[in-house]
């Protein structure tokens, strides 16, 4: 498949299963939508909105306008105390510059904060941003595995889900996202009505 050149793409995830109990569908699709939003947010992935759909044999989530590059993950790091980082003339010391060298921060990235232990210097450390496409196999697996039911079934070395998974459709724009759960490999096809049209249906891209 050709690689999309768009700055944004949509995520489409369909979990095809054996017939689901009627009372399990709403809780499952609610979890799927909520957990998708949560997992993407936890990974600093920017998106517009999440929609969900369901039938008695499939759970579907569509994430619209996902930015191809995640927001750079950032976390705060604490350095030496103010007394150690600055001398009596309020000029940076070797300890201050050592902190910058160790963390890769610049002077402009550092500020002084009060803590219960006194005043310390802090800096916001940013990690390199990743391409969302490379992150999705693991994230989509986590999303599926996070769906819980009071009466799960067990199969394939005791894997748990509401009912056995029969297919997984996973796309990012026109790109198939590859991963495997309980012996089922993700792909770019779905299935129609089991009687009227039981053949595989290839899905080449998500319609904009």
PDB file of C-alpha atoms in Angstrom:
ATOM      1  CA  UNK A   1       0.000   0.000   0.000  1.00  0.00           C
ATOM      2  CA  UNK A   2       1.267   3.531  -0.657  1.00  0.00           C
ATOM      3  CA  UNK A   3       2.306   5.513   2.376  1.00  0.00           C
ATOM      4  CA  UNK A   4       0.094   8.511   3.112  1.00  0.00           C
ATOM      5  CA  UNK A   5       1.740  11.939   2.891  1.00  0.00           C
ATOM      6  CA  UNK A   6      -0.930  13.649   4.970  1.00  0.00           C
ATOM      7  CA  UNK A   7      -0.016  15.411   8.198  1.00  0.00           C
ATOM      8  CA  UNK A   8      -3.006  13.713   9.829  1.00  0.00           C
ATOM      9  CA  UNK A   9      -4.605  10.303   9.387  1.00  0.00           C
ATOM     10  CA  UNK A  10      -7.520   8.398  10.915  1.00  0.00           C
ATOM     11  CA  UNK A  11      -7.239   5.239  13.005  1.00  0.00           C
ATOM     12  CA  UNK A  12      -9.790   2.507  12.344  1.00  0.00           C
ATOM     13  CA  UNK A  13      -9.942  -0.540  14.613  1.00  0.00           C
ATOM     14  CA  UNK A  14     -12.523  -3.293  14.217  1.00  0.00           C
ATOM     15  CA  UNK A  15     -12.626  -6.317  16.514  1.00  0.00           C
ATOM     16  CA  UNK A  16     -14.576  -9.131  14.886  1.00  0.00           C
ATOM     17  CA  UNK A  17     -15.885 -11.755  17.297  1.00  0.00           C
ATOM     18  CA  UNK A  18     -18.213 -14.643  17.718  1.00  0.00           C
ATOM     19  CA  UNK A  19     -21.732 -13.421  18.594  1.00  0.00           C
ATOM     20  CA  UNK A  20     -21.618 -11.215  21.688  1.00  0.00           C
ATOM     21  CA  UNK A  21     -24.190 -11.452  24.494  1.00  0.00           C
ATOM     22  CA  UNK A  22     -26.605  -8.544  24.125  1.00  0.00           C
ATOM     23  CA  UNK A  23     -25.956  -7.222  27.628  1.00  0.00           C
ATOM     24  CA  UNK A  24     -22.186  -7.149  27.065  1.00  0.00           C
ATOM     25  CA  UNK A  25     -22.143  -4.966  23.945  1.00  0.00           C
ATOM     26  CA  UNK A  26     -22.802  -1.546  25.509  1.00  0.00           C
ATOM     27  CA  UNK A  27     -20.230  -1.937  28.332  1.00  0.00           C
ATOM     28  CA  UNK A  28     -17.664  -3.246  25.852  1.00  0.00           C
ATOM     29  CA  UNK A  29     -18.083  -0.480  23.285  1.00  0.00           C
ATOM     30  CA  UNK A  30     -18.040   2.137  26.042  1.00  0.00           C
ATOM     31  CA  UNK A  31     -14.751   0.712  27.312  1.00  0.00           C
ATOM     32  CA  UNK A  32     -13.350   0.593  23.800  1.00  0.00           C
ATOM     33  CA  UNK A  33     -14.084   4.272  23.203  1.00  0.00           C
ATOM     34  CA  UNK A  34     -12.935   5.474  26.622  1.00  0.00           C
ATOM     35  CA  UNK A  35      -9.806   3.335  26.689  1.00  0.00           C
ATOM     36  CA  UNK A  36      -8.852   4.465  23.192  1.00  0.00           C
ATOM     37  CA  UNK A  37      -9.031   8.101  24.261  1.00  0.00           C
ATOM     38  CA  UNK A  38      -7.062   7.335  27.420  1.00  0.00           C
ATOM     39  CA  UNK A  39      -4.293   5.300  25.771  1.00  0.00           C
ATOM     40  CA  UNK A  40      -3.740   7.830  23.001  1.00  0.00           C
ATOM     41  CA  UNK A  41      -3.658  10.656  25.529  1.00  0.00           C
ATOM     42  CA  UNK A  42      -1.213   8.772  27.747  1.00  0.00           C
ATOM     43  CA  UNK A  43       1.104   8.492  24.757  1.00  0.00           C
ATOM     44  CA  UNK A  44       0.882  12.206  23.864  1.00  0.00           C
ATOM     45  CA  UNK A  45      -0.917  11.464  20.610  1.00  0.00           C
ATOM     46  CA  UNK A  46      -2.976  14.361  19.284  1.00  0.00           C
ATOM     47  CA  UNK A  47      -6.381  13.605  17.745  1.00  0.00           C
ATOM     48  CA  UNK A  48      -9.675  15.309  17.029  1.00  0.00           C
ATOM     49  CA  UNK A  49     -12.433  12.947  18.171  1.00  0.00           C
ATOM     50  CA  UNK A  50     -13.266   9.296  18.772  1.00  0.00           C
ATOM     51  CA  UNK A  51     -16.385   7.568  17.447  1.00  0.00           C
ATOM     52  CA  UNK A  52     -17.526   4.034  18.207  1.00  0.00           C
ATOM     53  CA  UNK A  53     -19.857   1.569  16.485  1.00  0.00           C
ATOM     54  CA  UNK A  54     -21.032  -1.927  17.254  1.00  0.00           C
ATOM     55  CA  UNK A  55     -23.019  -4.927  16.109  1.00  0.00           C
ATOM     56  CA  UNK A  56     -23.454  -8.278  17.797  1.00  0.00           C
ATOM     57  CA  UNK A  57     -20.276  -9.528  16.055  1.00  0.00           C
ATOM     58  CA  UNK A  58     -18.001  -6.497  15.959  1.00  0.00           C
ATOM     59  CA  UNK A  59     -16.729  -3.615  18.054  1.00  0.00           C
ATOM     60  CA  UNK A  60     -15.398  -0.625  16.138  1.00  0.00           C
ATOM     61  CA  UNK A  61     -13.584   2.569  17.028  1.00  0.00           C
ATOM     62  CA  UNK A  62     -12.695   5.404  14.641  1.00  0.00           C
ATOM     63  CA  UNK A  63     -10.238   8.079  15.717  1.00  0.00           C
ATOM     64  CA  UNK A  64     -10.368  11.130  13.487  1.00  0.00           C
ATOM     65  CA  UNK A  65      -7.546  13.425  12.458  1.00  0.00           C
ATOM     66  CA  UNK A  66      -4.661  11.852  14.334  1.00  0.00           C
ATOM     67  CA  UNK A  67      -1.421  13.798  14.052  1.00  0.00           C
ATOM     68  CA  UNK A  68       1.325  11.659  12.506  1.00  0.00           C
ATOM     69  CA  UNK A  69       3.932  12.722  15.068  1.00  0.00           C
ATOM     70  CA  UNK A  70       3.225  12.578  18.788  1.00  0.00           C
ATOM     71  CA  UNK A  71       3.740  15.586  21.003  1.00  0.00           C
ATOM     72  CA  UNK A  72       7.245  15.325  22.513  1.00  0.00           C
ATOM     73  CA  UNK A  73       6.926  13.552  25.878  1.00  0.00           C
ATOM     74  CA  UNK A  74       8.144  15.808  28.667  1.00  0.00           C
ATOM     75  CA  UNK A  75       8.902  15.314  32.338  1.00  0.00           C
ATOM     76  CA  UNK A  76      10.335  17.492  35.061  1.00  0.00           C
ATOM     77  CA  UNK A  77      13.789  16.814  36.472  1.00  0.00           C
ATOM     78  CA  UNK A  78      15.154  18.263  39.689  1.00  0.00           C
ATOM     79  CA  UNK A  79      18.671  19.563  39.995  1.00  0.00           C
ATOM     80  CA  UNK A  80      20.745  20.831  42.916  1.00  0.00           C
ATOM     81  CA  UNK A  81      19.435  23.242  45.506  1.00  0.00           C
ATOM     82  CA  UNK A  82      19.526  26.953  44.813  1.00  0.00           C
ATOM     83  CA  UNK A  83      22.331  27.393  47.362  1.00  0.00           C
ATOM     84  CA  UNK A  84      24.517  24.908  45.483  1.00  0.00           C
ATOM     85  CA  UNK A  85      23.502  25.963  41.965  1.00  0.00           C
ATOM     86  CA  UNK A  86      24.282  29.663  42.532  1.00  0.00           C
ATOM     87  CA  UNK A  87      27.047  31.448  44.410  1.00  0.00           C
ATOM     88  CA  UNK A  88      26.771  34.439  46.757  1.00  0.00           C
ATOM     89  CA  UNK A  89      26.651  36.756  43.728  1.00  0.00           C
ATOM     90  CA  UNK A  90      23.756  34.761  42.284  1.00  0.00           C
ATOM     91  CA  UNK A  91      25.888  33.442  39.428  1.00  0.00           C
ATOM     92  CA  UNK A  92      25.641  29.837  38.206  1.00  0.00           C
ATOM     93  CA  UNK A  93      28.151  27.414  39.697  1.00  0.00           C
ATOM     94  CA  UNK A  94      29.815  24.288  38.324  1.00  0.00           C
ATOM     95  CA  UNK A  95      26.962  22.296  39.853  1.00  0.00           C
ATOM     96  CA  UNK A  96      24.465  24.302  37.807  1.00  0.00           C
ATOM     97  CA  UNK A  97      26.312  23.749  34.536  1.00  0.00           C
ATOM     98  CA  UNK A  98      26.866  20.108  35.440  1.00  0.00           C
ATOM     99  CA  UNK A  99      23.115  19.700  35.748  1.00  0.00           C
ATOM    100  CA  UNK A 100      22.641  21.263  32.299  1.00  0.00           C
ATOM    101  CA  UNK A 101      25.236  18.961  30.763  1.00  0.00           C
ATOM    102  CA  UNK A 102      23.786  15.854  32.387  1.00  0.00           C
ATOM    103  CA  UNK A 103      20.230  16.595  31.273  1.00  0.00           C
ATOM    104  CA  UNK A 104      20.933  18.272  27.937  1.00  0.00           C
ATOM    105  CA  UNK A 105      18.943  21.317  29.037  1.00  0.00           C
ATOM    106  CA  UNK A 106      19.724  24.960  28.343  1.00  0.00           C
ATOM    107  CA  UNK A 107      19.748  27.793  30.866  1.00  0.00           C
ATOM    108  CA  UNK A 108      16.455  29.095  29.490  1.00  0.00           C
ATOM    109  CA  UNK A 109      14.811  25.724  30.282  1.00  0.00           C
ATOM    110  CA  UNK A 110      15.623  25.937  34.003  1.00  0.00           C
ATOM    111  CA  UNK A 111      13.697  27.650  36.797  1.00  0.00           C
ATOM    112  CA  UNK A 112      13.724  27.731  40.585  1.00  0.00           C
ATOM    113  CA  UNK A 113      10.886  26.204  42.579  1.00  0.00           C
ATOM    114  CA  UNK A 114      10.079  26.034  46.254  1.00  0.00           C
ATOM    115  CA  UNK A 115       9.671  22.575  47.745  1.00  0.00           C
ATOM    116  CA  UNK A 116       9.182  21.235  51.258  1.00  0.00           C
ATOM    117  CA  UNK A 117      12.952  20.724  51.346  1.00  0.00           C
ATOM    118  CA  UNK A 118      13.818  24.227  50.176  1.00  0.00           C
ATOM    119  CA  UNK A 119      14.418  25.893  46.817  1.00  0.00           C
ATOM    120  CA  UNK A 120      15.717  23.723  43.964  1.00  0.00           C
ATOM    121  CA  UNK A 121      16.322  24.191  40.272  1.00  0.00           C
ATOM    122  CA  UNK A 122      14.049  22.285  37.907  1.00  0.00           C
ATOM    123  CA  UNK A 123      13.995  21.745  34.179  1.00  0.00           C
ATOM    124  CA  UNK A 124      11.502  20.339  31.697  1.00  0.00           C
ATOM    125  CA  UNK A 125      13.149  17.460  29.841  1.00  0.00           C
ATOM    126  CA  UNK A 126      11.654  16.579  26.449  1.00  0.00           C
ATOM    127  CA  UNK A 127      12.135  13.233  24.751  1.00  0.00           C
ATOM    128  CA  UNK A 128      12.304  12.897  20.953  1.00  0.00           C
ATOM    129  CA  UNK A 129       8.846  12.620  19.413  1.00  0.00           C
ATOM    130  CA  UNK A 130       7.949   9.323  17.751  1.00  0.00           C
ATOM    131  CA  UNK A 131       5.960   8.578  14.631  1.00  0.00           C
ATOM    132  CA  UNK A 132       2.489   7.501  15.649  1.00  0.00           C
ATOM    133  CA  UNK A 133       2.480   4.707  13.069  1.00  0.00           C
ATOM    134  CA  UNK A 134       5.336   2.951  14.892  1.00  0.00           C
ATOM    135  CA  UNK A 135       3.531   3.238  18.232  1.00  0.00           C
ATOM    136  CA  UNK A 136       0.153   1.910  17.147  1.00  0.00           C
ATOM    137  CA  UNK A 137       0.809  -1.858  17.166  1.00  0.00           C
ATOM    138  CA  UNK A 138       1.486  -1.841  20.895  1.00  0.00           C
ATOM    139  CA  UNK A 139      -1.189   0.760  21.698  1.00  0.00           C
ATOM    140  CA  UNK A 140      -3.950  -1.041  19.778  1.00  0.00           C
ATOM    141  CA  UNK A 141      -3.065  -4.299  21.523  1.00  0.00           C
ATOM    142  CA  UNK A 142      -3.304  -2.539  24.871  1.00  0.00           C
ATOM    143  CA  UNK A 143      -6.689  -1.100  23.947  1.00  0.00           C
ATOM    144  CA  UNK A 144      -8.118  -4.492  23.013  1.00  0.00           C
ATOM    145  CA  UNK A 145      -6.627  -6.182  26.068  1.00  0.00           C
ATOM    146  CA  UNK A 146      -8.123  -3.516  28.338  1.00  0.00           C
ATOM    147  CA  UNK A 147     -11.716  -4.484  27.551  1.00  0.00           C
ATOM    148  CA  UNK A 148     -13.189  -6.434  30.452  1.00  0.00           C
ATOM    149  CA  UNK A 149     -16.406  -8.358  31.004  1.00  0.00           C
ATOM    150  CA  UNK A 150     -17.893 -10.193  33.977  1.00  0.00           C
ATOM    151  CA  UNK A 151     -18.174 -13.347  31.871  1.00  0.00           C
ATOM    152  CA  UNK A 152     -15.120 -13.539  29.656  1.00  0.00           C
ATOM    153  CA  UNK A 153     -14.295 -16.633  27.634  1.00  0.00           C
ATOM    154  CA  UNK A 154     -10.847 -18.231  27.702  1.00  0.00           C
ATOM    155  CA  UNK A 155      -9.041 -19.681  24.679  1.00  0.00           C
ATOM    156  CA  UNK A 156      -5.610 -19.779  23.028  1.00  0.00           C
ATOM    157  CA  UNK A 157      -3.445 -20.361  26.101  1.00  0.00           C
ATOM    158  CA  UNK A 158      -6.066 -18.868  28.405  1.00  0.00           C
ATOM    159  CA  UNK A 159      -6.470 -15.509  26.642  1.00  0.00           C
ATOM    160  CA  UNK A 160      -9.570 -13.671  27.935  1.00  0.00           C
ATOM    161  CA  UNK A 161     -12.169 -11.742  25.993  1.00  0.00           C
ATOM    162  CA  UNK A 162     -15.970 -11.528  25.927  1.00  0.00           C
ATOM    163  CA  UNK A 163     -16.094 -13.984  23.041  1.00  0.00           C
ATOM    164  CA  UNK A 164     -13.329 -15.411  20.835  1.00  0.00           C
ATOM    165  CA  UNK A 165     -11.813 -12.892  18.432  1.00  0.00           C
ATOM    166  CA  UNK A 166     -12.068 -14.004  14.798  1.00  0.00           C
ATOM    167  CA  UNK A 167     -10.525 -11.055  12.937  1.00  0.00           C
ATOM    168  CA  UNK A 168      -8.953  -7.676  13.615  1.00  0.00           C
ATOM    169  CA  UNK A 169      -9.053  -4.833  11.099  1.00  0.00           C
ATOM    170  CA  UNK A 170      -6.492  -2.162  11.946  1.00  0.00           C
ATOM    171  CA  UNK A 171      -5.695   0.773   9.676  1.00  0.00           C
ATOM    172  CA  UNK A 172      -3.942   4.099   9.989  1.00  0.00           C
ATOM    173  CA  UNK A 173      -5.032   6.019   6.912  1.00  0.00           C
ATOM    174  CA  UNK A 174      -4.118   3.629   4.097  1.00  0.00           C
ATOM    175  CA  UNK A 175      -1.521   1.770   6.172  1.00  0.00           C
ATOM    176  CA  UNK A 176      -2.224  -1.622   7.767  1.00  0.00           C
ATOM    177  CA  UNK A 177      -1.098  -1.833  11.388  1.00  0.00           C
ATOM    178  CA  UNK A 178       0.434  -5.228  12.150  1.00  0.00           C
ATOM    179  CA  UNK A 179       0.094  -7.008  15.485  1.00  0.00           C
ATOM    180  CA  UNK A 180      -1.263 -10.284  16.847  1.00  0.00           C
ATOM    181  CA  UNK A 181      -3.594 -11.193  19.699  1.00  0.00           C
ATOM    182  CA  UNK A 182      -4.455 -14.740  20.752  1.00  0.00           C
ATOM    183  CA  UNK A 183      -3.276 -16.163  17.446  1.00  0.00           C
ATOM    184  CA  UNK A 184      -5.252 -13.640  15.382  1.00  0.00           C
ATOM    185  CA  UNK A 185      -3.162 -11.365  13.170  1.00  0.00           C
ATOM    186  CA  UNK A 186      -4.465  -7.913  12.364  1.00  0.00           C
ATOM    187  CA  UNK A 187      -5.202  -7.257   8.717  1.00  0.00           C
ATOM    188  CA  UNK A 188      -6.930  -4.929   6.259  1.00  0.00           C
ATOM    189  CA  UNK A 189     -10.113  -6.889   5.696  1.00  0.00           C
ATOM    190  CA  UNK A 190     -13.507  -7.329   7.315  1.00  0.00           C
ATOM    191  CA  UNK A 191     -16.508  -9.566   6.734  1.00  0.00           C
ATOM    192  CA  UNK A 192     -20.046  -8.847   5.630  1.00  0.00           C
ATOM    193  CA  UNK A 193     -23.252 -10.662   6.566  1.00  0.00           C
ATOM    194  CA  UNK A 194     -22.515 -14.297   7.380  1.00  0.00           C
ATOM    195  CA  UNK A 195     -25.244 -15.506   5.009  1.00  0.00           C
ATOM    196  CA  UNK A 196     -25.707 -12.759   2.404  1.00  0.00           C
ATOM    197  CA  UNK A 197     -22.028 -11.978   1.896  1.00  0.00           C
ATOM    198  CA  UNK A 198     -19.656 -14.142   3.998  1.00  0.00           C
ATOM    199  CA  UNK A 199     -16.541 -13.435   1.905  1.00  0.00           C
ATOM    200  CA  UNK A 200     -13.654 -11.241   3.008  1.00  0.00           C
ATOM    201  CA  UNK A 201     -13.947  -7.565   2.143  1.00  0.00           C
ATOM    202  CA  UNK A 202     -10.666  -5.723   1.638  1.00  0.00           C
ATOM    203  CA  UNK A 203     -10.471  -2.244   3.093  1.00  0.00           C
ATOM    204  CA  UNK A 204      -7.778  -0.193   1.362  1.00  0.00           C
ATOM    205  CA  UNK A 205      -8.153   3.081   3.247  1.00  0.00           C
ATOM    206  CA  UNK A 206     -10.357   4.981   5.629  1.00  0.00           C
ATOM    207  CA  UNK A 207     -12.752   7.246   3.754  1.00  0.00           C
ATOM    208  CA  UNK A 208     -12.236  10.902   4.676  1.00  0.00           C
TER     209      UNK A 208
END
